[in-house]
Every structure is written in structure tokens, then in C-alpha cells.
Tab-separated table of C-alpha atoms in Angstrom:
chain	number	residue	atom	x	y	z
A	1	MET	CA	82.059	115.191	147.042
A	2	ASN	CA	81.217	118.716	145.691
A	3	LEU	CA	83.652	119.513	143.323
A	4	GLY	CA	82.436	123.061	142.565
A	5	THR	CA	82.296	124.145	146.188
A	6	ALA	CA	86.166	122.479	146.628
A	7	VAL	CA	86.889	124.720	143.443
A	8	ARG	CA	85.533	128.033	144.908
A	9	ARG	CA	87.505	127.503	148.042
A	10	ALA	CA	91.101	126.699	146.393
A	11	ARG	CA	91.829	130.273	145.397
A	12	GLY	CA	94.375	131.741	143.102
A	13	PRO	CA	97.323	129.658	142.118
A	14	LEU	CA	96.378	126.597	144.035
A	15	ALA	CA	92.980	125.843	142.077
A	16	VAL	CA	94.136	124.108	139.519
A	17	GLY	CA	96.407	121.883	142.089
A	18	ALA	CA	93.578	121.422	144.583
A	19	LEU	CA	91.285	120.341	141.423
A	20	ALA	CA	93.804	117.987	140.281
A	21	ALA	CA	94.002	116.108	143.839
A	22	LEU	CA	90.312	115.986	144.216
A	23	LEU	CA	89.873	114.574	140.582
A	24	ALA	CA	92.820	111.463	141.842
A	25	GLY	CA	90.677	111.107	145.156
A	26	CYS	CA	87.756	110.424	143.376
A	27	GLY	CA	89.619	107.642	141.139
A	28	ILE	CA	89.732	110.030	137.980
A	29	ARG	CA	92.722	110.622	136.170
A	30	ALA	CA	93.863	113.996	135.861
A	31	THR	CA	95.357	115.388	132.579
A	32	GLU	CA	98.149	117.950	132.073
A	33	VAL	CA	96.701	121.195	130.438
A	34	PRO	CA	98.637	124.470	129.687
A	35	THR	CA	98.103	126.974	132.863
A	36	ASP	CA	97.788	129.425	130.760
A	37	PHE	CA	94.499	127.979	128.925
A	38	GLY	CA	96.191	128.518	125.378
A	39	PRO	CA	95.235	126.721	122.088
A	40	ALA	CA	95.843	122.921	122.107
A	41	PRO	CA	98.931	121.558	120.560
A	42	SER	CA	98.458	120.994	116.772
A	43	ARG	CA	98.137	117.418	115.307
A	44	ALA	CA	101.311	115.768	115.065
A	45	ARG	CA	102.702	115.359	111.190
A	46	CYS	CA	102.783	111.832	110.240
A	47	SER	CA	100.246	110.720	112.126
A	48	PRO	CA	98.463	107.402	111.597
A	49	ALA	CA	95.771	107.224	109.067
A	50	THR	CA	92.597	108.915	110.117
A	51	PRO	CA	88.523	107.587	109.235
A	52	GLU	CA	89.111	109.532	106.188
A	53	VAL	CA	91.595	107.913	104.426
A	54	THR	CA	90.348	104.249	105.392
A	55	THR	CA	87.108	105.371	103.461
A	56	GLN	CA	89.220	105.014	100.599
A	57	ALA	CA	89.384	101.263	100.827
A	58	GLN	CA	87.488	98.561	98.931
A	59	ARG	CA	87.248	95.305	99.342
A	60	GLY	CA	90.375	93.264	98.273
A	61	LEU	CA	93.985	92.799	99.506
A	62	PRO	CA	94.651	94.567	102.590
A	63	VAL	CA	98.159	96.188	101.958
A	64	GLN	CA	100.529	98.896	103.143
A	65	VAL	CA	102.149	101.665	100.637
A	66	PHE	CA	105.085	104.111	101.755
A	67	LEU	CA	104.349	107.506	101.536
A	68	LEU	CA	106.990	110.466	102.002
A	69	CYS	CA	106.108	112.715	105.294
A	70	GLY	CA	108.884	115.080	106.030
A	71	SER	CA	112.133	113.209	105.239
A	72	SER	CA	111.292	109.779	105.576
A	73	LEU	CA	108.973	106.987	104.381
A	74	VAL	CA	105.676	106.035	106.593
A	75	ALA	CA	103.475	103.272	105.684
A	76	VAL	CA	99.474	104.083	105.310
A	77	ASP	CA	97.156	101.231	104.957
A	78	ARG	CA	95.412	100.649	101.752
A	79	THR	CA	93.246	98.030	99.785
A	80	VAL	CA	93.985	96.748	96.326
A	81	ARG	CA	91.638	94.496	94.069
A	82	VAL	CA	93.080	91.185	93.143
A	83	PRO	CA	90.859	89.507	90.320
A	84	GLU	CA	89.797	86.190	90.539
A	85	GLY	CA	91.681	83.620	88.412
A	86	ALA	CA	94.766	85.837	88.418
A	87	ALA	CA	97.075	82.984	90.602
A	88	ASP	CA	99.422	82.886	87.494
A	89	SER	CA	100.573	86.825	87.606
A	90	ARG	CA	99.320	87.461	90.934
A	91	ARG	CA	102.674	88.886	91.790
A	92	ALA	CA	102.640	91.430	88.690
A	93	VAL	CA	98.745	92.594	89.325
A	94	VAL	CA	99.532	93.172	93.172
A	95	ALA	CA	102.188	95.145	92.413
A	96	GLN	CA	100.395	97.102	89.592
A	97	GLY	CA	97.564	97.850	92.538
A	98	LEU	CA	100.362	99.508	94.793
A	99	LEU	CA	101.591	101.402	92.144
A	100	ASP	CA	98.071	102.859	91.435
A	101	GLU	CA	98.147	103.616	95.165
A	102	LEU	CA	101.423	105.177	95.081
A	103	SER	CA	100.561	107.290	92.048
A	104	GLN	CA	97.397	108.930	93.304
A	105	LYS	CA	97.143	112.229	95.130
A	106	PRO	CA	97.238	111.743	98.978
A	107	SER	CA	93.726	112.232	100.473
A	108	ALA	CA	92.757	115.667	102.212
A	109	ALA	CA	93.590	114.219	105.592
A	110	GLU	CA	96.824	112.918	104.552
A	111	GLU	CA	98.040	115.717	102.936
A	112	GLN	CA	97.524	118.049	106.056
A	113	ALA	CA	99.463	115.550	108.242
A	114	GLY	CA	102.192	115.717	105.869
A	115	TYR	CA	102.160	112.934	103.484
A	116	SER	CA	102.953	113.026	99.749
A	117	THR	CA	104.276	111.110	96.844
A	118	ARG	CA	107.068	110.905	94.041
A	119	VAL	CA	105.548	108.301	92.028
A	120	ARG	CA	104.452	109.279	88.711
A	121	SER	CA	100.606	109.090	87.763
A	122	GLY	CA	100.537	105.992	85.003
A	123	THR	CA	103.115	104.270	86.089
A	124	ALA	CA	102.743	100.488	85.172
A	125	VAL	CA	104.651	96.900	85.812
A	126	SER	CA	104.588	93.893	84.167
A	127	GLY	CA	106.004	90.441	84.900
A	128	PRO	CA	109.407	88.812	83.541
A	129	ARG	CA	110.439	88.640	79.848
A	130	SER	CA	112.092	85.762	78.518
A	131	GLY	CA	115.484	85.235	80.434
A	132	ASP	CA	114.392	87.027	83.505
A	133	PRO	CA	114.170	85.474	86.858
A	134	GLU	CA	110.651	84.252	87.128
A	135	ASP	CA	110.135	86.838	90.245
A	136	THR	CA	110.994	90.011	87.872
A	137	LEU	CA	108.807	93.152	87.758
A	138	ARG	CA	109.329	95.125	84.788
A	139	LEU	CA	108.583	99.077	85.232
A	140	SER	CA	107.147	101.188	82.213
A	141	THR	CA	110.264	103.644	83.356
A	142	ALA	CA	113.742	102.410	84.062
A	143	PRO	CA	114.304	102.341	87.631
A	144	GLY	CA	117.364	104.766	87.041
A	145	SER	CA	115.207	107.380	85.919
A	146	LEU	CA	112.872	107.450	88.944
A	147	THR	CA	113.777	110.054	91.588
A	148	PRO	CA	115.730	108.239	94.500
A	149	ALA	CA	113.103	109.137	96.763
A	150	GLY	CA	109.899	107.843	93.982
A	151	LEU	CA	112.202	104.667	93.774
A	152	ALA	CA	112.476	103.893	97.097
A	153	GLN	CA	108.332	104.160	97.548
A	154	ILE	CA	107.959	101.587	95.172
A	155	VAL	CA	110.995	99.327	96.424
A	156	CYS	CA	109.522	99.640	100.197
A	157	THR	CA	106.102	99.074	99.073
A	158	PHE	CA	106.480	96.083	97.218
A	159	SER	CA	109.220	94.630	99.821
A	160	ASP	CA	106.485	94.677	102.179
A	161	SER	CA	103.871	92.569	99.812
A	162	ALA	CA	103.161	89.599	97.950
A	163	ALA	CA	105.013	91.372	95.206
A	164	ALA	CA	108.274	90.422	96.841
A	165	GLU	CA	110.327	87.396	97.326
A	166	GLY	CA	110.937	85.069	100.360
A	167	ASP	CA	113.538	87.533	101.174
A	168	GLY	CA	111.759	90.798	101.106
A	169	SER	CA	114.072	91.564	98.137
A	170	VAL	CA	112.395	92.985	95.069
A	171	ILE	CA	113.815	92.169	91.457
A	172	LEU	CA	113.298	95.317	89.083
A	173	GLY	CA	113.801	96.328	85.590
A	174	GLY	CA	112.398	98.548	83.328
A	175	PRO	CA	111.184	98.504	79.759
A	176	ASP	CA	114.350	98.341	77.700
A	177	ASP	CA	116.642	94.985	77.860
A	178	THR	CA	118.632	95.985	80.261
A	179	ARG	CA	119.351	93.353	82.924
A	180	PRO	CA	117.105	93.655	85.958
A	181	ARG	CA	118.448	94.172	89.177
A	182	ARG	CA	117.357	92.865	92.798
A	183	TYR	CA	116.546	95.909	95.109
A	184	ARG	CA	116.373	96.187	99.011
A	185	CYS	CA	114.417	98.274	101.435
A	186	THR	CA	116.836	99.179	104.584
A	187	ASP	CA	116.438	101.191	107.318
A	188	GLU	CA	118.362	104.032	106.056
A	189	VAL	CA	116.388	103.713	102.664
A	190	ARG	CA	113.083	104.293	104.760
A	191	SER	CA	114.691	107.015	107.009
A	192	SER	CA	116.473	108.955	104.309
A	193	PRO	CA	114.887	108.038	100.999
A	194	ASP	CA	116.123	111.077	98.781
A	195	ALA	CA	120.013	110.302	99.834
A	196	GLY	CA	120.174	107.942	96.842
A	197	GLU	CA	118.978	104.958	95.129
A	198	PRO	CA	117.983	101.671	97.307
A	199	PRO	CA	120.788	99.010	97.518
A	200	SER	CA	121.042	96.951	94.671
A	201	SER	CA	122.860	94.223	93.138
A	202	GLU	CA	123.227	92.165	89.815
A	203	VAL	CA	120.810	89.056	89.890
A	204	THR	CA	122.723	85.746	89.682
A	205	ASP	CA	121.653	82.638	87.849
A	206	GLU	CA	119.523	80.538	90.153
């Protein structure tokens, strides 16, 4: 089949249609293209991570962190290092690694795709104090002092990791003696992180 001859014979508005028909006949799937041959559509915002992003990963525990993109939270692949022999403090160690990833400035590719973060650089996390539930994570900043979106990023990231309890909830406290609370990442939180703090409840004695 001579495609060049066929295209030359198909003049005017019929050219594109004739070419598509010939491609289909040859077993090649035709793709839709703008008839005015204008510029290609720009890359969609909040697209999946690109190879540039994945090069940041180091050997360690594969995780996902939630970044802001538009008005929603979107999961992005990361890797955190967990030191050997950290079994007793694994929850806090993983949580700190996640916080470090959340507080980092998004890569150039992520910024171009519209990603950002509201988690402050230098935010730290530690394990429970005496009298806290054993799964408590205490932040260096009181949860109520964080922006709703920043707290939503932390809660949703922790809830989808080894830092969470079995039901996906997260017990968070601050640096003071205020009783920690149990937070949950819901569909509403992921879709509208700026709408308000993630839902939380008092921690009952277990």
C-alpha cells in the first residue's frame, strides 16, 4: 500500500479522513488530532509523578505523601529511610521521615504540575509521653496551630503509612501537655483540605 500516493489523491477537506481510513485498513490505530494543526494541549495539572521526581528516591521504605494540587490532596510516591534496629520506635521514625518529605520544597517537575506543600520546614515528631496511648505521635507544633491544609497533609500521609493505627486513624498531640486526639483522613478532607481541620475525637482509654 502506497500511503503517499493515496494522500496526494485525497485533496482538500477529504485528506485527513482518507488517511485515517487507510491507517485503519493497515491495522494502525488512527489518533485524533486538531484539524487546524495548532499546538498540542498542555500537560494536565496534578499528573502522575515524572521520572525526575522518582530520581529523588533513595533506598528505603516506599511511601506516599499527600501534597496540595489545586484545591485537593494528591498522593505522590516517596521513599524514607528507616535505620536498622529501629523496631521499637518504628512508628515515630517513619513519621519523621514522612514529615521531612512533606516539608521539602516540591521538585521542579512537581511545581510545574501544580504541586505545593503547607507543612513547615523543621517540623519534628516524637513518640508518646507517659500517660499517652502507645500509638501517640507528638508534633513539635500543636496540631491546632497548623493551617487546616498542612494538618490535613500530615493526617492523610500518616494515615496511609506504618505511622497509623490498624484502622487508619492517627493519634496526634503537640509539644505541651494537652491530651492528644484521634484524627481521620476522609474523602472530604482529601478533596477540600482548606475547608477546616480534619475530623478528630477524644482518645478513650483502651
